[in-house]
Short mmCIF file of C-alpha atoms and ligand atoms in Angstrom, two decimals:
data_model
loop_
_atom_site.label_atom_id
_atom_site.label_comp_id
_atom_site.label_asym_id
_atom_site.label_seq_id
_atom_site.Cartn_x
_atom_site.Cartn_y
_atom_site.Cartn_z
CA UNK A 1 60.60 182.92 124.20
CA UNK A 2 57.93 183.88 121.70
CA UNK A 3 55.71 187.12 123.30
CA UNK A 4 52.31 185.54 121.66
CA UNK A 5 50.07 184.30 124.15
CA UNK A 6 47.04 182.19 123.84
CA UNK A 7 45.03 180.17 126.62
CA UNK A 8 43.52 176.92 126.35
CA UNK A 9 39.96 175.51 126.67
CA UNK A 10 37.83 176.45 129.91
CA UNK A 11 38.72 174.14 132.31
CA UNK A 12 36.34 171.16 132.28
CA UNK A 13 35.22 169.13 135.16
CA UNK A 14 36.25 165.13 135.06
CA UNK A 15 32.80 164.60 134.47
CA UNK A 16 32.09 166.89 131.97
CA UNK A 17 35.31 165.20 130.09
CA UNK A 18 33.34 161.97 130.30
CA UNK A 19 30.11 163.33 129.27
CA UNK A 20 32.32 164.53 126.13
CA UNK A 21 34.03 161.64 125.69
CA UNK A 22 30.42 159.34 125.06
CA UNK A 23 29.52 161.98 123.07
CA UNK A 24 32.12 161.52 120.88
CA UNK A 25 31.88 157.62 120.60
CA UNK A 26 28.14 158.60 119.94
CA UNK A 27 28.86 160.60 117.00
CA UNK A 28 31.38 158.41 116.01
CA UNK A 29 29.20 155.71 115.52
CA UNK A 30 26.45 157.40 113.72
CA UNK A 31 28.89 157.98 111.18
CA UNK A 32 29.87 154.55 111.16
CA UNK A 33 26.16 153.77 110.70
CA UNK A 34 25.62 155.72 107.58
CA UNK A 35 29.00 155.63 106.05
CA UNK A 36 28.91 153.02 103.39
CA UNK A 37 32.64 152.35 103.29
CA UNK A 38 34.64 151.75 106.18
CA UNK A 39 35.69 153.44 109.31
CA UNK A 40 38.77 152.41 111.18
CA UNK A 41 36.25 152.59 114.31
CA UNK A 42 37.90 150.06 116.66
CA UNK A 43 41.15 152.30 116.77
CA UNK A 44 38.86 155.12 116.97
CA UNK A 45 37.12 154.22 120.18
CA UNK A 46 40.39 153.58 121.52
CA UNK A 47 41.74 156.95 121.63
CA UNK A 48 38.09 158.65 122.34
CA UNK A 49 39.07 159.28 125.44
CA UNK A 50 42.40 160.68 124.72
CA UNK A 51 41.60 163.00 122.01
CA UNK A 52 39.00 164.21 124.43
CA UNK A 53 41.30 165.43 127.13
CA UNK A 54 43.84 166.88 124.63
CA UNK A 55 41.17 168.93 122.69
CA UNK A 56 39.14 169.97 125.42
CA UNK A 57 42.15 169.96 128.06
CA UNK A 58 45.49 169.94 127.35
CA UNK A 59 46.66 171.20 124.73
CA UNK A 60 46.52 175.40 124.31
CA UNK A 61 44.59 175.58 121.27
CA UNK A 62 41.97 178.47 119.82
CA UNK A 63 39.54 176.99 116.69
CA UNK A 64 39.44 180.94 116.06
CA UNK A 65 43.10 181.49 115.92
CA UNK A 66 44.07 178.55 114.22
CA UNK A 67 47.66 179.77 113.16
CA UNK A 68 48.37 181.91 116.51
CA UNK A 69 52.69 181.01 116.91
CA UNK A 70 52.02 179.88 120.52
CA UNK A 71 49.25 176.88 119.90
CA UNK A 72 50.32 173.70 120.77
CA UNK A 73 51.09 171.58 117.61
CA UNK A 74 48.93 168.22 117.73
CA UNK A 75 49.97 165.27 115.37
CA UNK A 76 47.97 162.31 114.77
CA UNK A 77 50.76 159.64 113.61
CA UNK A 78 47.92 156.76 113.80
CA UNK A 79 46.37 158.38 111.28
CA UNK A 80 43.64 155.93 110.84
CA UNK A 81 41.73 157.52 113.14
CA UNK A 82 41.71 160.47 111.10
CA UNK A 83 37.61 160.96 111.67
CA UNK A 84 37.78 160.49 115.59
CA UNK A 85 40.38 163.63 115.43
CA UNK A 86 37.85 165.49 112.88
CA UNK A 87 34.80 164.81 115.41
CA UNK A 88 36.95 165.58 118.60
CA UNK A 89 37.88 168.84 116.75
CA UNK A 90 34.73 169.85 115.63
CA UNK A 91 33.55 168.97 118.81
CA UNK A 92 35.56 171.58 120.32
CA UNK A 93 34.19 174.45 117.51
CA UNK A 94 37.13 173.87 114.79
CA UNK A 95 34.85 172.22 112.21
CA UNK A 96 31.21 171.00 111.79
CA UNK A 97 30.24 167.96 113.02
CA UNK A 98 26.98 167.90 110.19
CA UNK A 99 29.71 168.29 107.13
CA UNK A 100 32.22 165.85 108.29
CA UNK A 101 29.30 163.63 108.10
CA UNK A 102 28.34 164.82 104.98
CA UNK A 103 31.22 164.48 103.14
CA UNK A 104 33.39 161.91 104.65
CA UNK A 105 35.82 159.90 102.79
CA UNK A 106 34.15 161.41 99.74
CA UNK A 107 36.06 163.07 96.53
CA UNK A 108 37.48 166.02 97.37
CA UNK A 109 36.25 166.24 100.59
CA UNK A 110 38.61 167.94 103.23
CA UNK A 111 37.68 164.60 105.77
CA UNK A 112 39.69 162.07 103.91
CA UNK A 113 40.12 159.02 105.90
CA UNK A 114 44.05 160.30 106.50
CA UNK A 115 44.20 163.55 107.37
CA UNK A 116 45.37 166.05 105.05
CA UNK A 117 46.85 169.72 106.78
CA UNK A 118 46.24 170.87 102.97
CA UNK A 119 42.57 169.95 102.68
CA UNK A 120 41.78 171.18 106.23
CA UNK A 121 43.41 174.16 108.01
CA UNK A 122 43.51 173.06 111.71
CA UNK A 123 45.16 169.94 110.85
CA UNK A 124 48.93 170.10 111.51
CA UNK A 125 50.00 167.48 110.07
CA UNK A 126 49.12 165.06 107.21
CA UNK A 127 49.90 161.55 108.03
CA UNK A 128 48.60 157.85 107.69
CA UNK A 129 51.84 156.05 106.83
CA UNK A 130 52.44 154.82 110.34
CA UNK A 131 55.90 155.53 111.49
CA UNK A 132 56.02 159.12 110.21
CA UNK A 133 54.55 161.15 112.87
CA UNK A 134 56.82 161.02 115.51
CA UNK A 135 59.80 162.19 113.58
CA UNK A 136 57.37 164.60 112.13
CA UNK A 137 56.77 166.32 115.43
CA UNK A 138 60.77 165.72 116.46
CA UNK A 139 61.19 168.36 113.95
CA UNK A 140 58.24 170.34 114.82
CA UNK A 141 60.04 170.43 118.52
CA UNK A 142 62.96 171.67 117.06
CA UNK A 143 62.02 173.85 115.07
CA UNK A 144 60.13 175.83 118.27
CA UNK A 145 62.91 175.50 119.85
CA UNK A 146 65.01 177.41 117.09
CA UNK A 147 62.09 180.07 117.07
CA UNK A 148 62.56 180.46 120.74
CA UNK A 149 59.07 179.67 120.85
CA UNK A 150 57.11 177.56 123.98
CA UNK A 151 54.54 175.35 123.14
CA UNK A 152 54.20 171.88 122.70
CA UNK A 153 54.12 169.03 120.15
CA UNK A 154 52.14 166.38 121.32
CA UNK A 155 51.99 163.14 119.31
CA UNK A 156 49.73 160.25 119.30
CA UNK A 157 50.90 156.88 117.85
CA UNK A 158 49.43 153.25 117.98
CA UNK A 159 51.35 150.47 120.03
CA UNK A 160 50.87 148.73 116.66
CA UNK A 161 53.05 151.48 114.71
CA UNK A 162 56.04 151.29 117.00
CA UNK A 163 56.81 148.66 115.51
CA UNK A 164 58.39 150.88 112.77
CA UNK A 165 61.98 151.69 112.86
CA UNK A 166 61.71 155.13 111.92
CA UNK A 167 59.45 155.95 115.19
CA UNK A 168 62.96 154.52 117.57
CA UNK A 169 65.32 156.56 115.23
CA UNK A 170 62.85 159.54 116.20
CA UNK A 171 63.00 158.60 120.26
CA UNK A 172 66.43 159.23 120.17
CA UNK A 173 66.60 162.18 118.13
CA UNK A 174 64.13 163.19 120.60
CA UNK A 175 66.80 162.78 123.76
CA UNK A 176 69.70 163.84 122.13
CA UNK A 177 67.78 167.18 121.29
CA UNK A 178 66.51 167.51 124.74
CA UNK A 179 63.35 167.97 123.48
CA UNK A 180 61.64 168.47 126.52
CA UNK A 181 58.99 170.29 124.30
CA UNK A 182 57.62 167.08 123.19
CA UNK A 183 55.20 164.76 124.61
CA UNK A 184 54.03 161.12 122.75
CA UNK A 185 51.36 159.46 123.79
CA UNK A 186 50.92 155.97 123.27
CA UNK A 187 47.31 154.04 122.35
CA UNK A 188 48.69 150.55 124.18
CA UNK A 189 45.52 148.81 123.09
CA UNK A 190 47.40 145.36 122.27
CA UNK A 191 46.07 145.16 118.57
CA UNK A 192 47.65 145.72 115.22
CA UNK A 193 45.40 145.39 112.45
CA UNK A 194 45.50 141.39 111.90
CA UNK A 195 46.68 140.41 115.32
CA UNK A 196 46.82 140.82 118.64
CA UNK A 197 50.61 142.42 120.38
CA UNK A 198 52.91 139.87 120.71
CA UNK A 199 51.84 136.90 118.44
CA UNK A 200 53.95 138.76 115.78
CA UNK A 201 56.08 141.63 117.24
CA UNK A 202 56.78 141.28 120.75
CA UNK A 203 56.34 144.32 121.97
CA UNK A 204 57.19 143.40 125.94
CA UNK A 205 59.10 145.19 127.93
CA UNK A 206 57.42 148.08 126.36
CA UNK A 207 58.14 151.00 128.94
CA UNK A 208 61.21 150.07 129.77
CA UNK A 209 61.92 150.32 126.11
CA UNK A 210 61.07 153.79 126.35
CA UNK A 211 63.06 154.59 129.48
CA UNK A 212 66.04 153.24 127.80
CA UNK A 213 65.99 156.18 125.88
CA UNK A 214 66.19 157.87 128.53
CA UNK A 215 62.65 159.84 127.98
CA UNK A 216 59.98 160.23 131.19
CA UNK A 217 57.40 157.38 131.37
CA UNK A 218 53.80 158.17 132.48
CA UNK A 219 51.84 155.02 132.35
CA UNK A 220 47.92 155.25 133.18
CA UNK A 221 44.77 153.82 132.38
CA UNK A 222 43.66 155.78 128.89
CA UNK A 223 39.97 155.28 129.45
CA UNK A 224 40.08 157.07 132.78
CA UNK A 225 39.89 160.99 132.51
CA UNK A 226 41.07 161.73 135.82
CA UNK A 227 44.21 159.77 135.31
CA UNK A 228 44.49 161.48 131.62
CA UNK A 229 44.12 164.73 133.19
CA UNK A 230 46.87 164.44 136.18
CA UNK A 231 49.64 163.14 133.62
CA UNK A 232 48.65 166.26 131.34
CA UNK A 233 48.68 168.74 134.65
CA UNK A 234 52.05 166.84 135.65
CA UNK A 235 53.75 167.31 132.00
CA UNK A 236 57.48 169.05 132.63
CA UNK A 237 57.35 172.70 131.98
CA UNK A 238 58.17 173.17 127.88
CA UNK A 239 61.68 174.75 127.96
CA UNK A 240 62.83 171.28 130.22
CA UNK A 241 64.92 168.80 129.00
CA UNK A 242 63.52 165.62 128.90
CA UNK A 243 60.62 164.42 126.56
CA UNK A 244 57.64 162.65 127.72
CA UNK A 245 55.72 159.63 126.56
CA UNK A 246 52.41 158.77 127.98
CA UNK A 247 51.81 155.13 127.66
CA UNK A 248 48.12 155.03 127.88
CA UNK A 249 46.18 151.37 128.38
CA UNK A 250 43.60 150.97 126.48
CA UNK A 251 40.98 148.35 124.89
CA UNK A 252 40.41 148.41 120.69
CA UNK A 253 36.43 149.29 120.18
CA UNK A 254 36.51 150.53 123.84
CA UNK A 255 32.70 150.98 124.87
CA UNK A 256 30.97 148.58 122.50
CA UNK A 257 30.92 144.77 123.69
CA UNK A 258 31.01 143.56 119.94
CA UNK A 259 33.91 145.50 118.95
CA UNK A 260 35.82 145.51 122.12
CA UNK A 261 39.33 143.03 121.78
CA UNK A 262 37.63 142.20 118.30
CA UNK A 263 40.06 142.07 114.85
CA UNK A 264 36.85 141.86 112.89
CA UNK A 265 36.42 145.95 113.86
CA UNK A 266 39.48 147.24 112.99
CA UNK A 267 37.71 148.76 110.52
CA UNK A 268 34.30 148.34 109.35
CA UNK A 269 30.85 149.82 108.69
CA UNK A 270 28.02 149.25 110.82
CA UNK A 271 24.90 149.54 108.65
CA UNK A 272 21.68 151.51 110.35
CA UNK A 273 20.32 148.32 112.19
CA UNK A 274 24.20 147.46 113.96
CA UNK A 275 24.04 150.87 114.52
CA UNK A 276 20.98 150.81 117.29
CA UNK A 277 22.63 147.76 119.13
CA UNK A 278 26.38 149.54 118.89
CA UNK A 279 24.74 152.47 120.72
CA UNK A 280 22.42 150.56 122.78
CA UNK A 281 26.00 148.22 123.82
CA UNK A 282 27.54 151.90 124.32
CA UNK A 283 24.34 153.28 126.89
CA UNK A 284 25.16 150.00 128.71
CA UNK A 285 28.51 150.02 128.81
CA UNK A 286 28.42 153.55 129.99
CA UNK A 287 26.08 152.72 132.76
CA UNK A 288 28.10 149.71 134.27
CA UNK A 289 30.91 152.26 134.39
CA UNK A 290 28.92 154.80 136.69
CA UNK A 291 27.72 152.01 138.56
CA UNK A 292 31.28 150.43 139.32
CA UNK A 293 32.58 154.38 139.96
CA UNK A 294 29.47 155.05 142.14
CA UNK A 295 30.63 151.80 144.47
CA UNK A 296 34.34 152.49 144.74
C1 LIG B 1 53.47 152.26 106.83
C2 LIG B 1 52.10 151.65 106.98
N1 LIG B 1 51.98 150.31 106.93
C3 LIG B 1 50.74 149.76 107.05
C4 LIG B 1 49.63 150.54 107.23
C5 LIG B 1 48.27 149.88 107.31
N2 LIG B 1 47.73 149.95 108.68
C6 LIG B 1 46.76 150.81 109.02
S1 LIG B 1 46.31 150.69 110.63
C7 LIG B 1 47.41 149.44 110.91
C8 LIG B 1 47.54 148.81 112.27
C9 LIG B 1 48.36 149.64 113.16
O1 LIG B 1 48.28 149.20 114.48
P1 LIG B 1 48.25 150.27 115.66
O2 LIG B 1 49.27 151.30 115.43
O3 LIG B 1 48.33 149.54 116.94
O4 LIG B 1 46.84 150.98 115.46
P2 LIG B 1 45.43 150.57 116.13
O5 LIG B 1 45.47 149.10 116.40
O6 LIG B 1 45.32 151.34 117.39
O7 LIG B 1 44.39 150.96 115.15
C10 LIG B 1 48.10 149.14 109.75
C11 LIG B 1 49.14 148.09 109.64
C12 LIG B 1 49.82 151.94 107.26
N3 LIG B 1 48.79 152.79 107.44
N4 LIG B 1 51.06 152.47 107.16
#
């Protein structure tokens, strides 16, 4: 195995994950708010939480060391929510936040609404056609595994995009590689981009799917951080045999009543007045949640 070394983030209390984590939907909103085109914000709150844990968690990543051989290799295959990976990562000192909001979706800038590994170093992969990521990072897992090298590729896909052929073709490449080095997670937030899971594609049973090929199945609730955390902790060592998919519940717009279960926010711009009640619908939301945790 490779003889570089590099540790991850300081470890981070659950509730300093959540504190992140509204911080995060915070900032993603703003931007949402002064954006003039539109942000794919409902998949975006969605995976908040996620992208949270990974970047400030799980995955064994340096912003100052960006192309150390040991870092874990992080692909976004829903690539729509490009800017909620930008935020998360600047949010954990890779970029800054200001010029992300500066520049996004802009010519030329490096925060295209895909993102672009060219355009911005500290992006592994570039992605946005949904279906590509997952055989993306099957190679990326083999290819460590070639290097004799032992970090991870973790993958995050929409329930939406497995849909696509290409990402079952990549599941079993997966097993029959023993790419135990690999770990998907899944955004199972029941929307596509028109419609709701199962009106179109039916989707159900969708872990067992995965268990027929033969890879581990985590299932938890992807808005809860402590959950997020234990399946992270739990993850089989990287040199194992068996890849791992994190099925991870969640609700589209997550945090802001208008947007929650909503097709109208797929993707949209909010406009400076929206923007006060989305973040006002966001203080609230936050504050049932203490409330109901506080009472448990
Ligand atoms: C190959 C391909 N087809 C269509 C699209 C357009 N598209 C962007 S997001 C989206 C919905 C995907 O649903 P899901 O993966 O569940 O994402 P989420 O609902 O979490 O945003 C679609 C069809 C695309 N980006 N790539």
């Amino acid at each position: 195995m490779s003889e570089t070394t590099l540790t991850g983030p300081d470890r981070k209390t659950i509730g300093e994950l959540e504190d992140l984590a509204y911080e995060l939907r915070q900032k993603l909103l703003h931007l949402c708010g002064t954006y003039e085109g539109a942000v794919h914000i409902g998949g975006d709150l969605s995976v908040a939480d996620i992208l949270t844990v990974l970047f400030h968690h799980g995955l064994r990543v340096d912003p100052s060391d960006i192309a150390n051989p040991a870092r874990d290799r992080f692909v976004l295959s829903k690539g729509h929510a490009a800017v909620c990976m930008y935020i998360a990562m600047a949010m954990r000192g890779f970029f800054t936040y200001d010029e992300i909001v500066r520049t996004y979706g802009q010519l030329d800038s490096a925060y295209g609404m895909h993102p672009c590994k060219v355009q911005l170093p500290g992006v592994e992969c570039s992605t946005g056609s949904l279906g590509h990521g997952l055989p993306l990072a099957v190679g990326m897992a083999l290819s460590a595994r070639h290097r004799r090298e032992d970090h991870r590729v973790v993958c995050l896909l929409g329930d939406g995009e497995t849909g696509e052929g290409s990402v079952w073709e990549a599941v079993m490449a997966a097993r029959s590689n023993e790419l135990g080095n690999l770990v998907a997670f899944v955004d199972r937030n029941r929307q596509l981009m028109t419609s709701h899971a199962g009106e179109r594609v039916v989707f159900e049973p969708y872990p067992e799917k995965w268990r027929a090929f033969d890879w581990d199945v985590v299932e938890v609730d992807g808005h809860d951080m402590g959950q997020l955390v234990a399946a992270l902790d739990a993850l089989p060592a990287p040199d194992s045999h068996r890849p791992t998919v994190v099925i991870c519940e969640t609700v589209k717009g997550k945090g802001v009543d208008f947007m929650e279960r909503n097709l109208a926010w797929h993707a949209g711009s909010l406009g400076r007045e929206d923007l006060q009640k989305a973040l006002l619908a966001l203080e609230t939301s936050r504050g049932a949640a203490t409330r109901e945790k506080e009472s448990a």
